[in-house]
N, C-alpha and C. Protein backbone atom coordinates (compact mmCIF):
# COMPACT_ATOMS: atom_id res chain seq x y z
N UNK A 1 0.81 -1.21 0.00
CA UNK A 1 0.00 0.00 0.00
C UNK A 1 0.85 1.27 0.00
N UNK A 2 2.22 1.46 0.45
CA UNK A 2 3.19 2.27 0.51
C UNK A 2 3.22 3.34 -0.67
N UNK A 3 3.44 1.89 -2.09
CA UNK A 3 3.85 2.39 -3.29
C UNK A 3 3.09 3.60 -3.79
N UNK A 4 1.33 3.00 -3.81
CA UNK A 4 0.36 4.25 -4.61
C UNK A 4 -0.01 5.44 -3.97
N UNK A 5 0.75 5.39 -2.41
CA UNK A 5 0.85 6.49 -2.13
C UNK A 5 1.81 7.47 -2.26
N UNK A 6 2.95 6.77 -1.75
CA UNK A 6 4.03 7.61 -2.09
C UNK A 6 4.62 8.31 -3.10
N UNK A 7 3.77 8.03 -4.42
CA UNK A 7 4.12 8.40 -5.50
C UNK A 7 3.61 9.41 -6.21
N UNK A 8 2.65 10.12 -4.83
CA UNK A 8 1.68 11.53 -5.42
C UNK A 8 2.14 12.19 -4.67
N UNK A 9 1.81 13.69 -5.29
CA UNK A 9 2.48 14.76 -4.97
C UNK A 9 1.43 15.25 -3.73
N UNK A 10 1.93 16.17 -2.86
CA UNK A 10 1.66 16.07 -1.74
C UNK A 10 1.93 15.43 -0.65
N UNK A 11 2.18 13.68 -1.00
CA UNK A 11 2.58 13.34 0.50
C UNK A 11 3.79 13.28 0.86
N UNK A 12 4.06 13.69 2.32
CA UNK A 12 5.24 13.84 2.92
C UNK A 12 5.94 12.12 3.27
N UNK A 13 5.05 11.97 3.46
CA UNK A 13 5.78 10.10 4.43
C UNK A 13 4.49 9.52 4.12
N UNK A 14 5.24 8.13 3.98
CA UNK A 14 3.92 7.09 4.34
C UNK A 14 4.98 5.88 4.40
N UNK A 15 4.38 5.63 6.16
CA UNK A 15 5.40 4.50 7.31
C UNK A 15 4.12 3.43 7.10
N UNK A 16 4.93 2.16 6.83
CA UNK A 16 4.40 1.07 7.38
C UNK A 16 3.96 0.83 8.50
N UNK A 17 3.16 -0.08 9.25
CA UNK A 17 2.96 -0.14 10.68
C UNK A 17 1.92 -1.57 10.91
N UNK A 18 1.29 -0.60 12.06
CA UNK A 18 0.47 -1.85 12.57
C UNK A 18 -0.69 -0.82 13.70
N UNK A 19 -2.06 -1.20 13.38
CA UNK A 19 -3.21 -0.59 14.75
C UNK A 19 -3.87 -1.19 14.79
N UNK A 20 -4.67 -1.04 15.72
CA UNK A 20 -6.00 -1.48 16.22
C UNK A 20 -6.42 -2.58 17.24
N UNK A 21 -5.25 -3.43 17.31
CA UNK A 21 -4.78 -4.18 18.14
C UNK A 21 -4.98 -3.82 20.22
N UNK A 22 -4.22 -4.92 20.96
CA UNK A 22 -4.07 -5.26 21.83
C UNK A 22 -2.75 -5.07 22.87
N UNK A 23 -2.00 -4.87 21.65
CA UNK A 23 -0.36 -5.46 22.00
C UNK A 23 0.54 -3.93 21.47
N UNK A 24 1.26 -3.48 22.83
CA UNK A 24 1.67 -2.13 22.41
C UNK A 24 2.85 -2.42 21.86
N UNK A 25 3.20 -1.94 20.87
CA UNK A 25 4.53 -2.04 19.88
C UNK A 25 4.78 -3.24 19.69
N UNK A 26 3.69 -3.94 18.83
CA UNK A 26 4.25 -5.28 18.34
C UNK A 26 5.42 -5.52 17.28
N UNK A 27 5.54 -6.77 17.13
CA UNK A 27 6.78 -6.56 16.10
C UNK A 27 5.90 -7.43 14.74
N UNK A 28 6.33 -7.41 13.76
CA UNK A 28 5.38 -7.77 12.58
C UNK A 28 5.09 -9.80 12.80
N UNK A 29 6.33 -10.41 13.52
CA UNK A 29 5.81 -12.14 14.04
C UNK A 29 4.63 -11.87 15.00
N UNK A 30 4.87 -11.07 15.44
CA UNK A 30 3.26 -11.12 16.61
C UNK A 30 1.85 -10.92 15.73
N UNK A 31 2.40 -9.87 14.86
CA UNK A 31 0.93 -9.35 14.19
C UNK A 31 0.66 -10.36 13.00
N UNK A 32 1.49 -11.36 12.47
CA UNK A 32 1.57 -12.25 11.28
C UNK A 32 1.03 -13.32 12.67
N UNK A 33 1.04 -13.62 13.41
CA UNK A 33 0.53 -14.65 14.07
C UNK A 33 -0.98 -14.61 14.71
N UNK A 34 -1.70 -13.47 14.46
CA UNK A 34 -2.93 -13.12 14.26
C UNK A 34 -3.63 -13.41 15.69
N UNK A 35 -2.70 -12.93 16.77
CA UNK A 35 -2.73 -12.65 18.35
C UNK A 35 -2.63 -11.45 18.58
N UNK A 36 -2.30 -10.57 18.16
CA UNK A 36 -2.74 -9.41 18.53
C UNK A 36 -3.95 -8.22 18.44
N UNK A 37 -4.35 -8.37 17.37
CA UNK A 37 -5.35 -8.20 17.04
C UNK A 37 -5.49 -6.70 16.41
N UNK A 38 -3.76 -6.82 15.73
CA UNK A 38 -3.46 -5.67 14.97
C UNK A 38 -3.97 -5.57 13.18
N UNK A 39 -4.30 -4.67 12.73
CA UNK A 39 -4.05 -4.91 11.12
C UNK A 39 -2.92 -4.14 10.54
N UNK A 40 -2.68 -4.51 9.94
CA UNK A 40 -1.44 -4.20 9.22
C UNK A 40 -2.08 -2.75 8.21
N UNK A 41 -0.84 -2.08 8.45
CA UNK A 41 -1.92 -0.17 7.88
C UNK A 41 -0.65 0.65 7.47
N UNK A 42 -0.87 1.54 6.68
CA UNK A 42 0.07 2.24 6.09
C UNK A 42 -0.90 4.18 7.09
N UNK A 43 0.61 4.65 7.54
CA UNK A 43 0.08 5.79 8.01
C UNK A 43 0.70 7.26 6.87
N UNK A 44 -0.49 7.56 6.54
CA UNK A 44 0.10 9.24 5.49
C UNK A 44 -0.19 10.56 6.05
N UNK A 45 1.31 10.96 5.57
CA UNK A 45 1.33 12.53 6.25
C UNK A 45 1.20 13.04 4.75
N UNK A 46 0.08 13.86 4.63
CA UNK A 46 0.09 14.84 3.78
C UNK A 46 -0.25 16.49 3.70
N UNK A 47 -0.21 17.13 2.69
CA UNK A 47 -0.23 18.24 2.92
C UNK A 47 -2.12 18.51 1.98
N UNK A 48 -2.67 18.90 2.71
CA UNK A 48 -3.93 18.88 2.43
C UNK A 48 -4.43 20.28 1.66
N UNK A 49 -3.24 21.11 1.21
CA UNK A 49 -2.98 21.82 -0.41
C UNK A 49 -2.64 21.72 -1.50
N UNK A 50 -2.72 20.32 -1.48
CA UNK A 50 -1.82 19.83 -2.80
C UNK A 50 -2.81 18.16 -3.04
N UNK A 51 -3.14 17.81 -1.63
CA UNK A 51 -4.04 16.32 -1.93
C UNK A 51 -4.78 16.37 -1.03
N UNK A 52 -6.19 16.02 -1.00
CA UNK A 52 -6.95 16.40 -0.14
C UNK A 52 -7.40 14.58 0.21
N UNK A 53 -7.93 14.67 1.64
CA UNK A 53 -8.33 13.23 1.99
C UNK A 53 -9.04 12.78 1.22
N UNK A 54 -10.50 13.31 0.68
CA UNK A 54 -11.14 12.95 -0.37
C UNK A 54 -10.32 11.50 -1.25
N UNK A 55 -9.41 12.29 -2.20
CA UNK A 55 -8.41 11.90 -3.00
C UNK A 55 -7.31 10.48 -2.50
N UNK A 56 -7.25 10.99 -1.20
CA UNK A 56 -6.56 9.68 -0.44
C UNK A 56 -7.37 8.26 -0.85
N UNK A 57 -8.64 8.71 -0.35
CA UNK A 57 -9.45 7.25 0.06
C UNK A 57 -9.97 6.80 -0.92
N UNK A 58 -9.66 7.61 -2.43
CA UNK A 58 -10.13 7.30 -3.72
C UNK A 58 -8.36 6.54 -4.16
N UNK A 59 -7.56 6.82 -3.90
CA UNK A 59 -6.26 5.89 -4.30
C UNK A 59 -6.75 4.39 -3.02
N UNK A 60 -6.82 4.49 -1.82
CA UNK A 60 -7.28 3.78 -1.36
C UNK A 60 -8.09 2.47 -2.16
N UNK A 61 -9.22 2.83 -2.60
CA UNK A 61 -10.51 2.22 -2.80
C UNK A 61 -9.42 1.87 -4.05
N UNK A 62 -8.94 1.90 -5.41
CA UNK A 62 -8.08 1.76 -6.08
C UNK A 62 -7.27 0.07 -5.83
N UNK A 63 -6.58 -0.20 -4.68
CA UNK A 63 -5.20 -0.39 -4.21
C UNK A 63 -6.12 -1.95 -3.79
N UNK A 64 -7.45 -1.89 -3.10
CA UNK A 64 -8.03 -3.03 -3.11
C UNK A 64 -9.57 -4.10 -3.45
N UNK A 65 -9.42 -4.75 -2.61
CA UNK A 65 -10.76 -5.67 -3.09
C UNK A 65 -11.68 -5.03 -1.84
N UNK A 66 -12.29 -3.79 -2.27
CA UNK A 66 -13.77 -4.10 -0.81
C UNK A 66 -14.70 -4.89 -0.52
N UNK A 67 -14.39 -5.94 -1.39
CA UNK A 67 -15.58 -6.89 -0.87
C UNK A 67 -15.37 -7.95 -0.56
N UNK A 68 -13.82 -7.86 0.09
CA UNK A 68 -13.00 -9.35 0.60
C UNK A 68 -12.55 -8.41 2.37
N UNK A 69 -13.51 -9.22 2.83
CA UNK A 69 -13.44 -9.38 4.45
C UNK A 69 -12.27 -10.03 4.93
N UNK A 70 -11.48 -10.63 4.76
CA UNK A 70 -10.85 -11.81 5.18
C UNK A 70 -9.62 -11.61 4.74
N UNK A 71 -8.86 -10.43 4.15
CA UNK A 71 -7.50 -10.29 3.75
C UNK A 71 -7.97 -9.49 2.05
N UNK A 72 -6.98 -9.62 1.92
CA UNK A 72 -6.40 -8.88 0.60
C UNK A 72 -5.32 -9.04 -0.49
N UNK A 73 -6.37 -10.24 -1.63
CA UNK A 73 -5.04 -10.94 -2.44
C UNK A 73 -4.55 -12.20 -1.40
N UNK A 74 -3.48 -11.91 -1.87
CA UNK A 74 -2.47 -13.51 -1.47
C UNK A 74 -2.39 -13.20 0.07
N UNK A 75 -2.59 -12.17 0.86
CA UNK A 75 -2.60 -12.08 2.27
C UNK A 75 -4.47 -12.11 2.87
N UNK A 76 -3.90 -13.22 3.93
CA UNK A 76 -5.15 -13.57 4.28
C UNK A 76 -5.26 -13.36 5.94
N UNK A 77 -6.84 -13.34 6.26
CA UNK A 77 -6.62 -13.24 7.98
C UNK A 77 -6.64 -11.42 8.33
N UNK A 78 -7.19 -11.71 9.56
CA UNK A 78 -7.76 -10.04 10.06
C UNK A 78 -6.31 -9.10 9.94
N UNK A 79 -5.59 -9.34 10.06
CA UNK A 79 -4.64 -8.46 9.96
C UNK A 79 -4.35 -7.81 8.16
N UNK A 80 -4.69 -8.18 7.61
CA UNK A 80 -5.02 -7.77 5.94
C UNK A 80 -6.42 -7.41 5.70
N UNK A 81 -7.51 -7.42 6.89
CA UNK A 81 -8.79 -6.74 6.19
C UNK A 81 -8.44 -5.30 5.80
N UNK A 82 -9.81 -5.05 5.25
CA UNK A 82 -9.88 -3.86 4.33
C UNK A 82 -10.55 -3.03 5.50
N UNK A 83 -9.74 -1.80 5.63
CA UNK A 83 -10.15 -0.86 6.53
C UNK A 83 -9.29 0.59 6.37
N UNK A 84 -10.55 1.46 6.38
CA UNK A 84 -9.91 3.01 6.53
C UNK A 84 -10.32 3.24 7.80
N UNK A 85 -8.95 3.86 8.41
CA UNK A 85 -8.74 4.53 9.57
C UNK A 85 -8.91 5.75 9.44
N UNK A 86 -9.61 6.78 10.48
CA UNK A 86 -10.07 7.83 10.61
C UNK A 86 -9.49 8.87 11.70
N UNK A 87 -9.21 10.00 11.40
CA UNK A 87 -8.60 10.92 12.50
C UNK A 87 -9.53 11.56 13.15
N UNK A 88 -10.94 11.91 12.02
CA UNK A 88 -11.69 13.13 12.39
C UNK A 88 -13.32 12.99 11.84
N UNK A 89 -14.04 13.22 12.67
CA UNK A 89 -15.52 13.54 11.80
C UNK A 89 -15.34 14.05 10.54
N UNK A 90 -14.64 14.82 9.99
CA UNK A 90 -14.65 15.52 8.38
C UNK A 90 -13.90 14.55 8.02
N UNK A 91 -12.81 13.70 8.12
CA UNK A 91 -12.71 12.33 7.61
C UNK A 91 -13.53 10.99 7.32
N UNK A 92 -14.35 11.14 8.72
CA UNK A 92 -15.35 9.79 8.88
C UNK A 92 -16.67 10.47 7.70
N UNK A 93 -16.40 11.81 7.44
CA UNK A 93 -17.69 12.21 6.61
C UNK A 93 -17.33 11.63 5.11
N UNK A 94 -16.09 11.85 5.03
CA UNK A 94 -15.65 12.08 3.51
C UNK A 94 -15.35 10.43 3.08
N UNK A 95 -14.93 9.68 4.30
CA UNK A 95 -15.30 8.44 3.44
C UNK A 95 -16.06 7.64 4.01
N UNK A 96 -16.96 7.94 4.31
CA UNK A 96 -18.17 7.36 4.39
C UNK A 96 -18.95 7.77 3.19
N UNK A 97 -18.97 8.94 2.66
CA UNK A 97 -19.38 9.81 1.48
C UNK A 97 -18.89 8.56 0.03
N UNK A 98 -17.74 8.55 -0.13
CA UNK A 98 -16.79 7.71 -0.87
C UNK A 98 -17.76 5.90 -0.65
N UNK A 99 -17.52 5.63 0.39
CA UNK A 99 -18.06 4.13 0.51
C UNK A 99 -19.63 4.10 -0.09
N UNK A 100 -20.35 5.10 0.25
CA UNK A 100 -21.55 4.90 -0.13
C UNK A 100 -21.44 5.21 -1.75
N UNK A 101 -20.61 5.94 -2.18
CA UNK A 101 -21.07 6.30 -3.48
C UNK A 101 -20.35 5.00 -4.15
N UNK A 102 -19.53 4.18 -3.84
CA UNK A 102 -18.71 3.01 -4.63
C UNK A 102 -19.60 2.09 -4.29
N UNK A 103 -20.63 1.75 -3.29
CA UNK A 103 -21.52 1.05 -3.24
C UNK A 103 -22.71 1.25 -4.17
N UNK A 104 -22.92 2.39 -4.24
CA UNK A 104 -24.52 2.73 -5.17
C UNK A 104 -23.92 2.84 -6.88
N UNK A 105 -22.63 2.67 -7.05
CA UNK A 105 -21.90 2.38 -8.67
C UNK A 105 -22.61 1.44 -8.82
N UNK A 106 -22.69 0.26 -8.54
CA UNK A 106 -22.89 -0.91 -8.83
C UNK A 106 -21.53 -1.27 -9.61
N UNK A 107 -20.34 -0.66 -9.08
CA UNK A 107 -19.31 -1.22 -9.79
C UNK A 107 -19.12 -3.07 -9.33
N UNK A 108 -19.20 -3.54 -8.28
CA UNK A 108 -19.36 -4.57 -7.44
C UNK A 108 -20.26 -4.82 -7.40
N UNK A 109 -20.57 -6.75 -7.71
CA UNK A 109 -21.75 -7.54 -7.20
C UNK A 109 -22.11 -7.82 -5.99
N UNK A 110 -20.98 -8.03 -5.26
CA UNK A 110 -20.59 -8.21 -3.68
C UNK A 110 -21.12 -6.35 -2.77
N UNK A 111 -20.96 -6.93 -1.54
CA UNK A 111 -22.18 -5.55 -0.94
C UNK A 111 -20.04 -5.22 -0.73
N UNK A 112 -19.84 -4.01 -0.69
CA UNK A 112 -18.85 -3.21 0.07
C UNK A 112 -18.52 -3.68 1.59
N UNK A 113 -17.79 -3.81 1.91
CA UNK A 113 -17.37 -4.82 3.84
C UNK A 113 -16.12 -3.66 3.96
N UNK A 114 -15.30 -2.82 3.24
CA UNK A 114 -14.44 -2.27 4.33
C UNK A 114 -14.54 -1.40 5.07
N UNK A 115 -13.92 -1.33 6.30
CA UNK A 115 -14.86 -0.45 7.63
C UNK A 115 -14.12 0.47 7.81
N UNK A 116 -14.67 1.47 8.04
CA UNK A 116 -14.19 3.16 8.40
C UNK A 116 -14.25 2.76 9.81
N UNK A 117 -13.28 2.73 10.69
CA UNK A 117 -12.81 3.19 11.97
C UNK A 117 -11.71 4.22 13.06
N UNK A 118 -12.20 4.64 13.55
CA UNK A 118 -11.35 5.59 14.23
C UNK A 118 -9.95 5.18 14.42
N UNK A 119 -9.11 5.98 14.19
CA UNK A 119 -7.62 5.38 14.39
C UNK A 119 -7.39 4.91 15.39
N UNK A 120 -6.38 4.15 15.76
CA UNK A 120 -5.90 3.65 16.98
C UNK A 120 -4.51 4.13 17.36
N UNK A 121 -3.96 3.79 18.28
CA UNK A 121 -2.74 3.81 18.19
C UNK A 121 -1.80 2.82 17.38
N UNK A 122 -0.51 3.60 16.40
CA UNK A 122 -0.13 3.28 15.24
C UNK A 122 1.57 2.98 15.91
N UNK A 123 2.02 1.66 15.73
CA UNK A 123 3.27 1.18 16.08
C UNK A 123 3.74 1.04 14.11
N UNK A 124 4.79 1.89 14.03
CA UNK A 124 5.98 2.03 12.87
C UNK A 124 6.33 0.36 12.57
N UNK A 125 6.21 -0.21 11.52
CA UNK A 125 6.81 -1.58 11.42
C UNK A 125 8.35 -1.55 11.73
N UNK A 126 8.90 -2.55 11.67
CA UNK A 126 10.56 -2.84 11.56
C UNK A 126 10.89 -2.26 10.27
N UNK A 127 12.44 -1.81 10.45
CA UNK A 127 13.10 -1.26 8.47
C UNK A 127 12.32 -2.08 7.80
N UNK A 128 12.71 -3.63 7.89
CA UNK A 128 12.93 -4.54 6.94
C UNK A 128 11.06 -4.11 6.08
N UNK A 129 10.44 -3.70 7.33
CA UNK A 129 9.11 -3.56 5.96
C UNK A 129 8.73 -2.14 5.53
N UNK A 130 9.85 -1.06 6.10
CA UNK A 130 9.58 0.33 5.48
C UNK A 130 9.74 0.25 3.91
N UNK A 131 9.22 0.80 2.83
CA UNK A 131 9.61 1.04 1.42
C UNK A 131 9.72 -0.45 1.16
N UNK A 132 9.32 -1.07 1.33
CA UNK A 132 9.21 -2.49 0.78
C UNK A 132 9.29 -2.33 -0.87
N UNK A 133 8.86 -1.69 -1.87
CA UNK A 133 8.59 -1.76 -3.27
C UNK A 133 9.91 -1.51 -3.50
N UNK A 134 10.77 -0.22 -2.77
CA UNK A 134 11.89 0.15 -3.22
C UNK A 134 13.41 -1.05 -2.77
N UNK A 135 13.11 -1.47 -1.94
CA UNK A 135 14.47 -2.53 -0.78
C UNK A 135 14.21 -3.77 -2.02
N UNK A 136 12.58 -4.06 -2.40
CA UNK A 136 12.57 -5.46 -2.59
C UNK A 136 12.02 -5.16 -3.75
N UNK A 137 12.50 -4.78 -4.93
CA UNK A 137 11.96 -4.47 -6.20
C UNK A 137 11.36 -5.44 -6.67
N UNK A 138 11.75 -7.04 -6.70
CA UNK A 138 11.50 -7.79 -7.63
C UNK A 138 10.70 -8.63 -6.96
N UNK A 139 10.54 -9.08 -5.46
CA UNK A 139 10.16 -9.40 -4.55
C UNK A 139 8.47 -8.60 -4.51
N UNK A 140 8.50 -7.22 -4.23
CA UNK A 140 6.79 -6.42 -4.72
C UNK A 140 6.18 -6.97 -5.71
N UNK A 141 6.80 -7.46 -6.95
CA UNK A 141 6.66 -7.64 -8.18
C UNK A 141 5.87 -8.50 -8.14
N UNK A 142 6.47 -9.59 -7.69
CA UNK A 142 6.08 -11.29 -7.58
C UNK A 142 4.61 -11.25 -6.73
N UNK A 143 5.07 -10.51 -5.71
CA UNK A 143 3.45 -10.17 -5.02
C UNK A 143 2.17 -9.20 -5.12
N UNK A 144 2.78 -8.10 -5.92
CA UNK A 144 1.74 -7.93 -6.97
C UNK A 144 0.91 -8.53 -7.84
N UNK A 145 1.46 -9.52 -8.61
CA UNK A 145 1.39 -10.51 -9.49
C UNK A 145 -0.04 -11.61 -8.40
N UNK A 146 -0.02 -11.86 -7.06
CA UNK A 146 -0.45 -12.55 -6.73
C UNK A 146 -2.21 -12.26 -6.41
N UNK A 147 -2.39 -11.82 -7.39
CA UNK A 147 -3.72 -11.29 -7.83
C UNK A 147 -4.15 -9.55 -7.48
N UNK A 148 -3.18 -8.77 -7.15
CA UNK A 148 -3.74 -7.12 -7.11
C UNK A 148 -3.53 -6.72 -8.59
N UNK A 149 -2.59 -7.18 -9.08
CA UNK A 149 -2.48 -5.89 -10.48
C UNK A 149 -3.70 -7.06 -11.41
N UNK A 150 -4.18 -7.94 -11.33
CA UNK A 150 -5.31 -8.43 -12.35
C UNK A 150 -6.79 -7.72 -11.78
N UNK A 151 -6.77 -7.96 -10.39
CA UNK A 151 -7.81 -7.62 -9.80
C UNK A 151 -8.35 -5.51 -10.22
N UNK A 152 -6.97 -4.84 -9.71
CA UNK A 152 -7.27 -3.64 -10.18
C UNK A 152 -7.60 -3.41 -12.00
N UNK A 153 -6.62 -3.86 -12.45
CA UNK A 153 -6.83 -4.00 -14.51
C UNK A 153 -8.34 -4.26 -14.48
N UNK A 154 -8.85 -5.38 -13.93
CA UNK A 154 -10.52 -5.56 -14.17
C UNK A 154 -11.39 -4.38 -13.42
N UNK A 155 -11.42 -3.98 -12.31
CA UNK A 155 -11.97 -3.64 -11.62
C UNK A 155 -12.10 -2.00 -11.55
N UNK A 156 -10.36 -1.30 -12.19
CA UNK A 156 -10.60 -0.39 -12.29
C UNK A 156 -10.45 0.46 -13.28
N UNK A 157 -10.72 0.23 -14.06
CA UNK A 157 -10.34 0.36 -15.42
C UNK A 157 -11.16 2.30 -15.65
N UNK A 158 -10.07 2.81 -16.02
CA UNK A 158 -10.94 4.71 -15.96
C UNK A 158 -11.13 4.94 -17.48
């Protein structure tokens, strides 16, 4: 999730991590062992003159399957559900705004399942999974491949 963000203008950072969980500063074996009761989340600092949240949660909606509860692609299990985290009521407005209108597309046969929730507290992953696309070029590749870049080609075609 790193990649389609980091690659628009406006954002400052976007850290790998982990929220929502149980377990303060887990390390990514705790949260891959699906005991903590973390999901795995990308956090963005942006500058909201140049990209507005709106726009976020529309690269968002982009990046996955909303109508897979249960992971995302080749990652499976609560720690890969589909979920936007929220800072603020004018956030929880704007994509909630977004969810309903990708629901009433009828772009999807399946009803929409990813959940807008209030942020939690956000633990930074280890290096080894900061910039993952950039450390592990060929490695992203292979897991792209494991059904997101077919799934988006069908799904989102502009």
């Amino acid at each position: 999730m790193v990649q389609p963000f980091d690659t628009q203008p406006g954002i400052q950072s976007v850290v790998s991590g982990y929220t929502g969980g149980h377990t303060v500063n887990p390390t990514y074996a705790e949260v891959a062992s699906h005991t903590t009761g973390h999901t795995e989340a990308v956090k963005i600092t942006f500058d909201p003159t140049v990209i507005s949240y709106a726009e976020l949660v529309d690269i968002y909606w982009r990046q996955t399957d909303p109508t897979d509860a249960s992971g995302q692609f080749q990652d499976r299990g609560d720690s890969y559900r589909p979920v936007i985290f929220i800072n603020s009521p004018t956030q929880r407005q704007a994509a909630t705004a977004s969810k309903e209108k990708l629901a009433a597309s009828g772009q999807f046969d399946e009803p929409i399942v990813t959940s807008i929730e209030d942020a939690q507290p956000f633990y930074p992953a280890e290096d080894e999974h900061q910039d993952f696309y950039r450390k592990n070029p060929f490695r992203y590749q292979i897991e792209e491949m494991g059904g997101r870049q077919a799934f988006i080609a069908k799904n989102w075609q502009d």
